Coordinates of C-alpha atoms and ligand atoms in Angstrom, one line a residue:
M13 CA 104.2 137.6 64.5
R14 CA 101.3 139.4 62.5
P15 CA 101.5 143.4 63.5
G16 CA 98.6 143.9 66.6
S17 CA 98.6 140.6 66.8
P18 CA 98.2 140.0 70.8
G19 CA 100.8 137.2 70.3
P20 CA 100.5 133.3 72.1
A21 CA 99.4 133.0 75.7
P22 CA 102.3 133.3 77.9
R23 CA 103.8 130.1 78.4
R24 CA 104.4 128.4 81.6
P25 CA 107.2 125.9 82.2
R26 CA 105.8 122.8 84.1
G27 CA 108.6 123.0 85.8
A28 CA 107.6 126.5 87.6
G29 CA 105.5 124.9 89.7
L30 CA 107.8 122.7 91.1
P31 CA 110.0 123.2 94.0
D32 CA 113.9 123.3 93.3
F33 CA 115.6 119.8 93.3
P34 CA 117.0 119.8 96.5
W35 CA 120.4 118.1 95.6
D36 CA 121.4 121.2 94.3
S37 CA 121.3 122.7 97.4
L38 CA 123.8 120.3 99.1
A39 CA 126.7 121.1 96.1
G40 CA 128.8 123.9 98.6
A41 CA 128.4 120.7 101.2
K42 CA 129.4 118.3 99.2
A43 CA 132.7 120.4 97.6
T44 CA 133.7 120.7 101.6
A45 CA 133.3 116.7 102.1
A46 CA 135.5 116.3 98.9
A47 CA 138.4 118.2 99.9
H48 CA 138.5 116.0 102.8
P49 CA 142.1 114.6 102.5
G50 CA 141.0 110.6 102.9
G51 CA 138.3 111.3 99.9
L52 CA 133.9 112.0 100.0
V53 CA 132.1 109.1 101.9
D54 CA 128.8 110.1 100.1
L55 CA 125.7 109.2 102.6
S56 CA 123.5 111.5 100.9
V57 CA 121.5 109.3 98.3
G58 CA 120.2 106.2 98.4
T59 CA 121.7 104.8 94.9
P60 CA 122.4 101.3 95.4
V61 CA 126.4 100.5 95.0
D62 CA 127.1 96.9 94.9
P63 CA 126.8 94.9 91.5
T64 CA 123.8 93.9 90.1
P65 CA 123.0 90.4 91.1
E66 CA 124.3 87.8 88.4
V67 CA 121.4 86.2 88.0
V68 CA 119.5 89.1 87.0
A69 CA 122.4 90.6 84.8
E70 CA 122.3 87.2 83.1
A71 CA 118.5 87.2 82.4
L72 CA 119.0 91.0 80.7
R73 CA 121.4 89.6 78.5
G74 CA 119.6 86.4 77.7
A75 CA 116.5 89.0 76.8
A76 CA 119.0 91.1 74.4
D77 CA 116.7 90.4 71.2
A78 CA 113.9 92.0 71.7
P79 CA 112.7 93.8 68.0
G80 CA 109.5 94.1 68.6
Y81 CA 107.4 96.5 71.4
P82 CA 106.7 95.0 74.7
Q83 CA 103.3 94.7 76.3
T84 CA 102.6 97.5 78.4
H85 CA 101.1 95.1 80.6
G86 CA 103.9 93.4 81.6
T87 CA 104.2 89.5 80.4
P88 CA 101.8 87.4 81.7
A89 CA 105.0 85.5 82.9
L90 CA 106.1 88.6 84.7
R91 CA 102.7 89.6 86.6
E92 CA 102.5 86.3 87.2
T93 CA 105.8 86.1 89.4
V94 CA 104.9 89.4 90.9
S95 CA 101.8 87.3 92.3
A96 CA 103.8 84.5 93.4
W97 CA 106.6 86.9 95.2
F98 CA 104.0 88.6 97.1
A99 CA 102.3 85.1 98.5
R100 CA 106.1 83.8 99.3
R101 CA 107.7 87.3 100.7
R102 CA 105.2 89.7 102.0
G103 CA 102.5 87.6 102.9
V104 CA 100.0 88.7 100.6
P105 CA 97.8 86.0 98.7
G106 CA 95.3 86.3 96.1
V107 CA 96.8 89.0 94.2
D108 CA 95.3 89.1 90.5
P109 CA 98.1 89.3 87.8
D110 CA 95.7 91.3 86.2
G111 CA 96.2 93.9 88.8
V112 CA 99.9 93.5 88.3
L113 CA 101.4 96.6 85.8
P114 CA 105.2 97.0 85.9
T115 CA 106.6 100.4 86.0
I116 CA 109.7 102.1 84.7
G117 CA 111.3 102.5 87.9
S118 CA 108.6 103.8 90.8
K119 CA 109.5 107.1 90.9
E120 CA 107.8 107.4 87.5
L121 CA 104.7 106.2 88.7
V122 CA 104.7 107.9 92.0
A123 CA 105.2 111.2 90.1
W124 CA 102.3 110.3 87.8
L125 CA 100.1 108.7 89.6
P126 CA 97.6 111.4 90.5
L127 CA 97.4 111.9 86.9
L128 CA 96.7 108.8 85.5
L129 CA 93.9 108.6 88.1
G130 CA 92.5 111.6 86.5
L131 CA 92.5 114.0 89.5
G132 CA 93.5 117.8 89.2
P133 CA 92.5 120.9 90.3
G134 CA 90.3 120.9 93.5
D135 CA 91.6 117.3 94.3
V136 CA 94.4 116.9 97.4
V137 CA 96.8 114.5 97.5
A138 CA 97.7 113.7 100.9
H139 CA 100.9 112.4 102.1
P140 CA 103.6 112.1 105.1
G141 CA 104.5 114.8 107.2
V142 CA 108.1 113.7 106.5
A143 CA 108.3 112.6 103.0
Y144 CA 110.1 111.5 99.7
P145 CA 109.7 114.8 97.8
T146 CA 108.1 113.2 95.1
Y147 CA 104.2 112.5 96.3
D148 CA 104.4 116.8 96.7
V149 CA 105.9 116.7 93.0
G150 CA 103.4 114.3 91.5
A151 CA 100.2 116.3 93.3
R152 CA 101.9 119.4 91.5
L153 CA 102.0 118.2 87.7
A154 CA 98.5 116.9 87.8
G155 CA 97.6 120.5 89.4
A156 CA 96.1 119.2 92.3
R157 CA 97.2 120.1 95.6
P158 CA 99.4 118.0 98.0
A159 CA 98.5 118.0 101.8
V160 CA 100.7 116.9 104.9
A161 CA 98.4 114.4 106.9
D162 CA 99.9 111.3 109.3
G163 CA 97.3 109.1 110.1
V164 CA 93.6 108.9 110.3
A165 CA 93.4 112.0 112.0
G166 CA 95.8 113.7 109.9
L167 CA 93.4 112.5 107.1
A168 CA 90.6 114.0 108.7
A169 CA 92.2 117.3 108.8
A170 CA 92.9 117.2 105.2
E171 CA 89.9 116.6 104.5
E172 CA 88.0 119.2 106.3
Q173 CA 90.8 121.8 104.9
A174 CA 90.2 120.2 101.7
L175 CA 85.8 120.8 101.9
Q176 CA 86.6 124.4 103.5
T177 CA 87.8 124.8 100.1
G178 CA 85.2 123.5 98.0
G179 CA 88.0 120.4 97.4
R180 CA 88.2 116.7 98.1
V181 CA 91.2 114.5 98.6
G182 CA 91.3 112.1 95.9
L183 CA 94.1 110.0 96.9
V184 CA 96.2 109.2 100.0
W185 CA 99.6 107.7 99.8
L186 CA 101.6 106.0 102.3
N187 CA 105.3 105.0 102.6
S188 CA 106.3 102.0 104.7
P189 CA 109.6 101.9 105.6
S190 CA 109.6 105.3 105.5
N191 CA 112.2 107.2 103.1
P192 CA 113.6 108.8 105.2
T193 CA 112.8 108.0 108.8
G194 CA 112.9 104.4 108.6
A195 CA 109.5 104.4 110.5
V196 CA 107.3 101.1 109.6
L197 CA 103.3 100.8 109.4
E198 CA 101.8 98.2 111.5
V199 CA 98.8 96.3 110.4
E200 CA 96.6 98.2 112.8
E201 CA 97.6 101.2 111.6
L202 CA 97.2 100.8 107.7
A203 CA 93.9 99.1 108.5
A204 CA 92.6 101.8 110.2
V205 CA 93.7 104.0 107.1
V206 CA 92.2 101.5 104.7
A207 CA 88.8 101.8 106.7
W208 CA 88.8 105.5 106.7
A209 CA 89.6 105.9 102.6
R210 CA 86.9 103.4 102.1
E211 CA 84.3 104.6 103.9
R212 CA 85.0 107.7 101.4
G213 CA 85.9 105.8 98.0
I214 CA 89.6 107.1 98.3
V215 CA 92.2 105.4 96.3
V216 CA 95.4 104.5 98.6
A217 CA 98.4 103.7 97.3
S218 CA 101.4 102.5 99.6
D219 CA 104.7 103.0 98.1
E220 CA 106.6 99.9 99.9
C221 CA 110.0 99.9 98.0
Y222 CA 112.1 99.0 101.0
A223 CA 109.9 96.2 102.7
E224 CA 112.7 93.7 102.1
L225 CA 115.1 95.8 104.8
G226 CA 113.2 95.2 108.0
W227 CA 115.8 95.2 110.6
D228 CA 113.4 95.2 113.9
E229 CA 112.6 91.6 115.0
R230 CA 108.9 92.1 113.9
H231 CA 109.9 93.1 110.7
D232 CA 113.2 91.3 110.0
A233 CA 113.4 88.4 107.1
A234 CA 115.8 87.1 108.6
R235 CA 114.0 86.3 112.1
G236 CA 111.1 85.3 110.2
G237 CA 109.6 88.6 110.4
L238 CA 107.6 91.1 107.6
V239 CA 107.0 94.3 106.7
P240 CA 103.0 94.4 106.4
S241 CA 101.9 95.3 103.4
L242 CA 98.9 97.5 102.5
L243 CA 97.4 94.5 100.2
D244 CA 97.9 92.1 103.5
P245 CA 94.5 90.4 104.7
R246 CA 94.5 91.8 107.6
V247 CA 94.8 95.4 106.7
C248 CA 92.2 95.2 104.2
G249 CA 90.3 91.4 104.4
G250 CA 91.5 90.7 101.3
D251 CA 89.8 92.5 99.2
H252 CA 92.3 94.9 97.0
T253 CA 89.5 97.7 95.8
G254 CA 90.8 101.0 95.9
L255 CA 94.5 100.0 96.6
L256 CA 97.5 100.5 95.0
C257 CA 100.7 98.9 96.1
V258 CA 103.7 100.3 95.0
Y259 CA 107.4 98.4 94.7
S260 CA 110.8 98.7 93.1
T261 CA 113.4 96.0 92.8
S262 CA 116.2 99.2 92.9
K263 CA 117.1 99.0 96.7
Q264 CA 116.2 95.1 97.4
S265 CA 118.5 93.7 93.9
N266 CA 120.9 96.7 93.2
L267 CA 118.5 97.4 89.6
A268 CA 118.1 101.1 90.3
G269 CA 120.1 101.8 87.1
Y270 CA 117.3 99.0 85.2
R271 CA 114.6 101.6 86.3
A272 CA 112.4 98.0 87.1
A273 CA 109.4 98.3 89.6
F274 CA 105.8 97.5 89.6
V275 CA 102.0 98.8 90.8
A276 CA 99.8 96.2 92.1
G277 CA 96.4 95.4 93.6
D278 CA 92.9 97.0 92.8
V279 CA 92.8 95.2 89.1
A280 CA 89.9 98.6 87.5
L281 CA 92.2 100.9 88.8
V282 CA 95.4 99.2 87.3
G283 CA 93.1 98.7 84.3
E284 CA 92.8 102.5 84.6
L285 CA 96.5 103.0 84.9
L286 CA 97.2 100.7 81.8
A287 CA 94.8 102.5 79.0
V288 CA 96.5 105.8 79.8
R289 CA 100.2 104.4 79.8
K290 CA 99.7 102.6 76.6
H291 CA 98.6 105.7 74.4
A292 CA 101.5 107.3 76.5
G293 CA 104.1 104.7 75.3
M294 CA 104.7 104.3 79.4
I295 CA 106.5 101.1 79.0
V296 CA 108.5 98.7 80.4
P297 CA 111.4 97.6 77.9
W298 CA 111.5 93.9 77.3
P299 CA 114.4 92.8 78.6
V300 CA 114.1 94.5 82.0
Q301 CA 110.6 92.8 82.2
V302 CA 112.6 89.7 82.1
A303 CA 115.0 90.3 84.4
L304 CA 112.4 92.1 86.8
A305 CA 110.6 88.5 86.9
A306 CA 114.3 87.2 87.7
A307 CA 114.9 89.4 90.5
L308 CA 112.0 88.5 91.9
A309 CA 111.8 84.3 91.6
D310 CA 115.3 84.8 93.2
D311 CA 115.4 85.1 97.3
A312 CA 119.2 84.3 97.9
H313 CA 120.5 87.6 96.4
V314 CA 117.9 89.8 98.4
D315 CA 119.2 87.7 101.6
A316 CA 122.7 88.5 100.8
Q317 CA 122.0 92.3 100.3
R318 CA 119.9 92.8 103.1
E319 CA 122.7 91.3 105.4
R320 CA 125.8 93.8 103.7
Y321 CA 123.1 96.5 104.9
R322 CA 123.3 94.8 108.2
A323 CA 126.9 95.2 108.6
R324 CA 127.0 98.6 107.2
R325 CA 124.1 99.8 109.6
D326 CA 125.7 98.4 112.5
V327 CA 129.1 100.5 111.7
V328 CA 127.3 103.6 111.2
R329 CA 125.0 103.6 113.8
T330 CA 127.4 102.9 116.3
A331 CA 129.7 105.5 115.0
L332 CA 126.9 108.5 115.1
E333 CA 125.8 107.1 118.7
G334 CA 129.2 107.5 119.9
A335 CA 129.2 111.1 118.3
G336 CA 126.2 112.1 120.2
F337 CA 123.4 111.2 117.6
R338 CA 120.3 110.0 118.7
V339 CA 118.9 107.5 115.6
D340 CA 115.2 108.0 115.6
A341 CA 112.9 105.3 113.8
S342 CA 114.9 103.9 111.6
G343 CA 113.5 100.3 112.1
A344 CA 113.8 99.3 108.2
G345 CA 114.9 101.0 105.5
L346 CA 118.2 102.2 104.2
Y347 CA 118.6 105.0 105.9
L348 CA 119.4 106.2 109.5
W349 CA 117.5 109.1 110.7
A350 CA 119.6 110.9 113.0
T351 CA 119.8 114.4 115.3
R352 CA 122.0 115.9 117.5
G353 CA 119.3 118.2 118.3
A354 CA 120.9 121.3 115.9
D355 CA 119.3 122.7 112.9
S356 CA 120.1 120.2 109.9
R357 CA 122.4 122.1 107.8
T358 CA 124.3 122.9 110.6
T359 CA 124.4 118.9 111.2
V360 CA 125.3 118.4 107.3
A361 CA 128.1 120.9 107.6
E362 CA 129.5 119.5 110.6
L363 CA 129.9 115.9 109.0
A364 CA 131.2 117.9 105.9
A365 CA 133.8 119.3 107.0
R366 CA 134.8 115.7 108.3
G367 CA 134.2 114.6 104.8
V368 CA 130.9 112.4 105.6
L369 CA 127.9 113.8 103.1
A370 CA 124.5 113.6 104.8
A371 CA 121.2 114.5 103.3
P372 CA 119.4 117.4 105.5
G373 CA 116.2 116.3 106.9
D374 CA 114.9 119.9 105.1
F375 CA 114.6 118.0 102.2
Y376 CA 111.6 116.0 103.8
G377 CA 109.4 118.4 104.8
P378 CA 109.8 121.3 107.7
A379 CA 109.1 118.6 110.4
G380 CA 112.0 116.9 109.3
A381 CA 114.8 120.2 109.9
R382 CA 116.5 119.1 113.0
H383 CA 117.4 115.4 111.5
V384 CA 119.8 114.2 108.9
R385 CA 119.6 111.1 106.6
I386 CA 122.1 109.0 106.4
A387 CA 122.2 106.5 103.8
L388 CA 124.0 103.2 103.8
T389 CA 124.4 102.7 100.4
A390 CA 128.4 102.8 100.4
T391 CA 130.7 100.5 99.6
D392 CA 132.4 98.7 103.1
E393 CA 135.6 100.5 102.4
R394 CA 133.9 103.8 102.3
I395 CA 131.4 102.9 105.6
A396 CA 134.9 101.7 107.6
E397 CA 136.1 105.1 107.2
V398 CA 133.1 106.6 109.2
P399 CA 134.0 105.8 112.8
G400 CA 137.0 107.8 112.4
R401 CA 136.0 110.6 110.6
L402 CA 133.2 111.1 113.4
A403 CA 135.6 110.2 116.4
D404 CA 136.2 113.9 117.5
L405 CA 132.3 114.6 117.5
R406 CA 131.8 113.3 120.5
A407 CA 128.1 114.0 122.6
Ligands
PLP506 C1 110.1 106.0 98.9 C2 110.3 106.0 97.4 N1 109.7 105.9 97.0 C3 110.5 105.6 95.0 C4 111.3 105.7 95.0 C5 112.2 105.6 93.4 O1 112.7 104.3 93.5 P1 112.9 103.5 91.8 O2 112.9 104.8 91.1 O3 114.3 103.7 91.8 O4 112.1 102.8 91.8 C6 112.5 105.9 95.8 C7 113.6 105.8 95.4 O5 114.6 106.5 96.6 C8 111.9 106.3 97.4 O6 113.0 106.4 98.7

């Protein structure tokens, strides 16, 4: 540095504005649980453990020769497959393939969407009160402000607060089925949010990656049920303007390692995202595009995986209820949202002492502080351990 020079402006690492990575705080409980003589039963993360379906692995292998750059927009074949999937599996006809864009898993889209949409200081990103932490992170990465808002009443309050500080709500995140609670937003609830947002020209994005894992009669595909999508004509009248549905095959197809997901809806908004993503190199590798299309074209492996989780869910739920837990919501998805009334860290410690690791509800916001989130993503062998581990914990 030259003598007398003020030097460069102090750099503020981007991570400094982000919350601590919540799982780091579980290290102690994990060590305790791992010391159990029967070994760790890790129900703290939603990472799939069953094999990647052969139909998908085969598609990936068949696409291994990929010397050229892939299309950021995704191949036309992939985008047609997504459109057909919406019609077949989600009750959503008429998704325009131009309004489909593959993403490198959906976490990156959740984290970058506010920035890609041009939101920044002064803008508010609304998300559910008990929520997957990345909605908050995405707002912060864009320099926008995250705000908790559930339903139209919550959104109106968030809007009021934003206006008082000269800001405005720029994006509303919905998550159905919810991580962590497993609650499903019904058609009327989705439609009310869409109507509210449309009056104001606000974008609504709905993260629906657990939609194939419905357990309640109304939402269980095995019984003719359906988890409604934001793009459902009963929700939006068949008009996808201002709406984005975010979906991932990580959970339904055991593909978390492939990073295979997509966003779909408003053609103009998807075009905006595409324009930036092309410049930024946010491209799904071509073999993964091929594998993603294979996964979305095959329903049999999704149905089989759902039944695996159903059996695990029954075992864990019965064990939890026998141990004095109340399971709230949890009508769909990969988690049981459970409470014994105590602070979630106390419950995590009680479970860890029995070799079972759960996620404390406070990871998902202060409103979750008396719940724990129990994931169903463990092998049948590990799940079979749970009843015995909890047997001494009585109501
Ligand atoms: C609600 C929600 N959205 C998005 C994701 C990210 O999934 P992926 O990045 O594997 O597609 C997860 C993963 O747990 C999630 O729970």
